[in-house]
Amino acid sequence: MITINSFYSQLLNLKEGNGSTMHAYQGKLSLVISGEFHSKFSFNLHPCLLQVFDLYGVGLRQGFSTPNLLKELNFKIGKLSTGDSLDLSSHDEEAIMANDATVKDIEGAAVAYVADFCKVPVIFVKAVTDIVDGDKPTAEEFLQNLAAVTSALDQAIAQIVDFINGKSISEL
């Protein structure tokens, strides 16, 4: 995930350590440690029972397109779904399947919403920590892979910073 340091910058501040982790499905990704960009972000927070407010936790945002960056660095691209739980609830699973998401996290939609609200381009850089529909307990697999995933993210962020350096947004 790329953080916003200034609402006035043309490009979101990207630096090592700003990547984020996610959870993937067995049949949709082949590697547990994988750099991945996300072009679409859906969110499916647990439903609120109050009318009008029930729509607050559901939506879709479009990320910033970076075809040259993707081609140069050979990253995968996918559709990210944000829920509000580390574990997969039945509500989350229904929403994720309905949106044909490849991965899920618990923070992406909030960042995408703020970036969209502030009219600031956003790209997400994430790596898989655990397999949602795998055999291992989520927390166990997450902790087992966290160090390796963090290292992979740092390397990916460094490559992205090197690629972006000196380029305009249209060159990404």
mmCIF file of C-alpha atoms in Angstrom:
data_model
loop_
_atom_site.group_PDB
_atom_site.id
_atom_site.type_symbol
_atom_site.label_atom_id
_atom_site.label_comp_id
_atom_site.label_asym_id
_atom_site.label_seq_id
_atom_site.Cartn_x
_atom_site.Cartn_y
_atom_site.Cartn_z
ATOM 1 C CA MET A 1 0.000 0.000 0.000
ATOM 2 C CA ILE A 2 1.289 3.467 -0.724
ATOM 3 C CA THR A 3 0.748 6.161 1.862
ATOM 4 C CA ILE A 4 -0.284 9.766 1.358
ATOM 5 C CA ASN A 5 2.224 12.263 2.770
ATOM 6 C CA SER A 6 0.764 15.298 1.038
ATOM 7 C CA PHE A 7 -2.609 15.859 -0.532
ATOM 8 C CA TYR A 8 -0.950 18.192 -3.027
ATOM 9 C CA SER A 9 1.602 15.824 -4.494
ATOM 10 C CA GLN A 10 0.981 14.345 -7.931
ATOM 11 C CA LEU A 11 2.140 10.931 -6.840
ATOM 12 C CA LEU A 12 1.649 9.239 -3.512
ATOM 13 C CA ASN A 13 4.757 8.975 -1.384
ATOM 14 C CA LEU A 14 6.347 5.600 -1.947
ATOM 15 C CA LYS A 15 9.140 4.303 0.240
ATOM 16 C CA GLU A 16 10.405 1.037 1.641
ATOM 17 C CA GLY A 17 8.226 -0.243 4.456
ATOM 18 C CA ASN A 18 4.987 1.095 2.963
ATOM 19 C CA GLY A 19 3.911 -2.177 1.404
ATOM 20 C CA SER A 20 1.143 -4.214 2.939
ATOM 21 C CA THR A 21 0.079 -7.821 3.265
ATOM 22 C CA MET A 22 -3.022 -9.640 2.086
ATOM 23 C CA HIS A 23 -4.712 -13.019 2.076
ATOM 24 C CA ALA A 24 -5.185 -15.060 -1.118
ATOM 25 C CA TYR A 25 -7.206 -18.009 -2.415
ATOM 26 C CA GLN A 26 -5.485 -21.279 -3.347
ATOM 27 C CA GLY A 27 -6.766 -21.393 -6.912
ATOM 28 C CA LYS A 28 -6.146 -17.740 -7.747
ATOM 29 C CA LEU A 29 -2.474 -17.231 -6.848
ATOM 30 C CA SER A 30 0.358 -19.703 -7.161
ATOM 31 C CA LEU A 31 2.935 -18.113 -4.854
ATOM 32 C CA VAL A 32 2.649 -17.213 -1.196
ATOM 33 C CA ILE A 33 5.282 -14.508 -1.572
ATOM 34 C CA SER A 34 4.413 -12.420 -4.591
ATOM 35 C CA GLY A 35 4.503 -8.748 -5.504
ATOM 36 C CA GLU A 36 1.094 -7.711 -6.703
ATOM 37 C CA PHE A 37 -0.624 -4.504 -7.823
ATOM 38 C CA HIS A 38 -4.320 -3.918 -7.543
ATOM 39 C CA SER A 39 -6.390 -2.012 -10.035
ATOM 40 C CA LYS A 40 -9.808 -2.386 -8.431
ATOM 41 C CA PHE A 41 -10.757 -2.280 -4.776
ATOM 42 C CA SER A 42 -14.038 -3.525 -3.390
ATOM 43 C CA PHE A 43 -15.050 -3.391 0.241
ATOM 44 C CA ASN A 44 -17.523 -5.452 2.163
ATOM 45 C CA LEU A 45 -17.594 -4.521 5.826
ATOM 46 C CA HIS A 46 -20.102 -6.271 8.046
ATOM 47 C CA PRO A 47 -23.557 -4.867 7.354
ATOM 48 C CA CYS A 48 -24.990 -2.097 9.495
ATOM 49 C CA LEU A 49 -28.660 -2.613 10.247
ATOM 50 C CA LEU A 50 -29.578 1.094 9.981
ATOM 51 C CA GLN A 51 -31.048 2.174 6.648
ATOM 52 C CA VAL A 52 -28.827 4.457 4.566
ATOM 53 C CA PHE A 53 -25.827 3.603 6.783
ATOM 54 C CA ASP A 54 -25.996 0.025 5.516
ATOM 55 C CA LEU A 55 -24.512 1.263 2.217
ATOM 56 C CA TYR A 56 -21.495 2.784 3.973
ATOM 57 C CA GLY A 57 -19.599 -0.496 4.151
ATOM 58 C CA VAL A 58 -20.059 -1.577 0.534
ATOM 59 C CA GLY A 59 -18.476 -0.108 -2.578
ATOM 60 C CA LEU A 60 -15.919 -0.192 -5.367
ATOM 61 C CA ARG A 61 -12.990 2.083 -6.243
ATOM 62 C CA GLN A 62 -10.675 2.111 -9.259
ATOM 63 C CA GLY A 63 -6.926 2.285 -8.726
ATOM 64 C CA PHE A 64 -4.405 4.219 -10.806
ATOM 65 C CA SER A 65 -3.263 2.453 -13.973
ATOM 66 C CA THR A 66 0.489 1.798 -14.234
ATOM 67 C CA PRO A 67 0.956 -0.353 -17.360
ATOM 68 C CA ASN A 68 4.627 0.525 -17.912
ATOM 69 C CA LEU A 69 5.523 -0.179 -14.299
ATOM 70 C CA LEU A 70 3.725 -3.527 -14.375
ATOM 71 C CA LYS A 71 5.433 -4.535 -17.618
ATOM 72 C CA GLU A 72 8.900 -3.462 -16.518
ATOM 73 C CA LEU A 73 8.801 -5.076 -13.068
ATOM 74 C CA ASN A 74 6.695 -8.097 -14.048
ATOM 75 C CA PHE A 75 4.209 -7.741 -11.177
ATOM 76 C CA LYS A 76 0.877 -9.503 -11.091
ATOM 77 C CA ILE A 77 -2.312 -7.454 -11.040
ATOM 78 C CA GLY A 78 -5.443 -8.417 -9.195
ATOM 79 C CA LYS A 79 -8.662 -7.285 -7.614
ATOM 80 C CA LEU A 80 -8.510 -6.551 -3.901
ATOM 81 C CA SER A 81 -11.446 -6.951 -1.540
ATOM 82 C CA THR A 82 -11.397 -5.366 1.910
ATOM 83 C CA GLY A 83 -13.256 -6.876 4.830
ATOM 84 C CA ASP A 84 -13.068 -6.114 8.524
ATOM 85 C CA SER A 85 -11.652 -9.366 9.862
ATOM 86 C CA LEU A 86 -8.433 -11.348 9.592
ATOM 87 C CA ASP A 87 -10.458 -14.536 9.361
ATOM 88 C CA LEU A 88 -12.952 -15.083 6.569
ATOM 89 C CA SER A 89 -16.572 -14.703 7.653
ATOM 90 C CA SER A 90 -19.420 -16.054 5.533
ATOM 91 C CA HIS A 91 -20.447 -12.435 4.789
ATOM 92 C CA ASP A 92 -16.910 -11.639 3.578
ATOM 93 C CA GLU A 93 -16.751 -14.769 1.453
ATOM 94 C CA GLU A 94 -20.054 -13.990 -0.289
ATOM 95 C CA ALA A 95 -18.987 -10.420 -1.066
ATOM 96 C CA ILE A 96 -15.518 -11.460 -2.230
ATOM 97 C CA MET A 97 -16.924 -14.082 -4.575
ATOM 98 C CA ALA A 98 -19.557 -11.650 -5.886
ATOM 99 C CA ASN A 99 -16.775 -9.149 -6.739
ATOM 100 C CA ASP A 100 -14.512 -11.841 -8.225
ATOM 101 C CA ALA A 101 -11.668 -10.651 -6.004
ATOM 102 C CA THR A 102 -8.389 -12.542 -6.019
ATOM 103 C CA VAL A 103 -7.177 -11.376 -2.600
ATOM 104 C CA LYS A 104 -8.472 -9.761 0.598
ATOM 105 C CA ASP A 105 -7.140 -7.413 3.242
ATOM 106 C CA ILE A 106 -8.502 -5.306 6.099
ATOM 107 C CA GLU A 107 -7.264 -1.795 5.241
ATOM 108 C CA GLY A 108 -7.099 -1.231 1.486
ATOM 109 C CA ALA A 109 -10.558 0.209 0.930
ATOM 110 C CA ALA A 110 -10.013 2.938 3.521
ATOM 111 C CA VAL A 111 -6.848 4.130 1.780
ATOM 112 C CA ALA A 112 -8.507 3.895 -1.653
ATOM 113 C CA TYR A 113 -11.489 5.904 -0.354
ATOM 114 C CA VAL A 114 -9.306 8.712 1.039
ATOM 115 C CA ALA A 115 -7.192 8.825 -2.131
ATOM 116 C CA ASP A 116 -10.344 9.007 -4.267
ATOM 117 C CA PHE A 117 -11.848 11.691 -2.014
ATOM 118 C CA CYS A 118 -8.649 13.774 -2.253
ATOM 119 C CA LYS A 119 -8.262 13.092 -6.000
ATOM 120 C CA VAL A 120 -4.822 11.571 -5.436
ATOM 121 C CA PRO A 121 -3.733 8.560 -7.527
ATOM 122 C CA VAL A 122 -3.267 5.350 -5.568
ATOM 123 C CA ILE A 123 -1.594 2.054 -6.311
ATOM 124 C CA PHE A 124 -1.356 -0.820 -3.873
ATOM 125 C CA VAL A 125 1.691 -3.014 -3.493
ATOM 126 C CA LYS A 126 0.911 -6.110 -1.466
ATOM 127 C CA ALA A 127 2.257 -9.587 -0.821
ATOM 128 C CA VAL A 128 0.401 -12.721 0.249
ATOM 129 C CA THR A 129 0.852 -13.864 3.858
ATOM 130 C CA ASP A 130 -1.706 -16.652 3.960
ATOM 131 C CA ILE A 131 -4.151 -18.679 1.902
ATOM 132 C CA VAL A 132 -7.753 -17.903 2.886
ATOM 133 C CA ASP A 133 -9.120 -21.286 1.916
ATOM 134 C CA GLY A 134 -6.007 -23.254 2.884
ATOM 135 C CA ASP A 135 -5.539 -25.962 5.489
ATOM 136 C CA LYS A 136 -3.572 -23.964 8.076
ATOM 137 C CA PRO A 137 -5.168 -21.652 10.664
ATOM 138 C CA THR A 138 -5.016 -18.040 9.399
ATOM 139 C CA ALA A 139 -3.069 -16.577 12.324
ATOM 140 C CA GLU A 140 -0.507 -19.398 12.287
ATOM 141 C CA GLU A 141 0.171 -19.128 8.555
ATOM 142 C CA PHE A 142 0.207 -15.311 8.696
ATOM 143 C CA LEU A 143 2.875 -15.261 11.414
ATOM 144 C CA GLN A 144 4.870 -18.040 9.732
ATOM 145 C CA ASN A 145 5.145 -16.052 6.477
ATOM 146 C CA LEU A 146 5.267 -12.474 7.787
ATOM 147 C CA ALA A 147 9.074 -12.044 7.873
ATOM 148 C CA ALA A 148 9.594 -13.409 4.346
ATOM 149 C CA VAL A 149 6.680 -11.388 2.979
ATOM 150 C CA THR A 150 7.963 -8.191 4.597
ATOM 151 C CA SER A 151 11.371 -8.743 3.011
ATOM 152 C CA ALA A 152 9.784 -9.362 -0.408
ATOM 153 C CA LEU A 153 7.715 -6.182 -0.036
ATOM 154 C CA ASP A 154 10.773 -4.105 0.834
ATOM 155 C CA GLN A 155 12.510 -5.364 -2.314
ATOM 156 C CA ALA A 156 9.430 -4.664 -4.449
ATOM 157 C CA ILE A 157 9.053 -1.146 -3.041
ATOM 158 C CA ALA A 158 12.739 -0.424 -3.750
ATOM 159 C CA GLN A 159 12.267 -1.567 -7.380
ATOM 160 C CA ILE A 160 9.179 0.617 -7.728
ATOM 161 C CA VAL A 161 10.925 3.678 -6.289
ATOM 162 C CA ASP A 162 13.805 3.166 -8.724
ATOM 163 C CA PHE A 163 11.371 2.850 -11.645
ATOM 164 C CA ILE A 164 9.265 5.873 -10.661
ATOM 165 C CA ASN A 165 12.221 8.169 -9.973
ATOM 166 C CA GLY A 166 12.281 10.980 -12.537
ATOM 167 C CA LYS A 167 9.127 9.896 -14.374
ATOM 168 C CA SER A 168 5.858 11.731 -14.799
ATOM 169 C CA ILE A 169 2.579 10.057 -13.890
ATOM 170 C CA SER A 170 1.799 9.467 -17.569
ATOM 171 C CA GLU A 171 5.013 7.443 -17.914
ATOM 172 C CA LEU A 172 3.985 4.943 -15.256
#
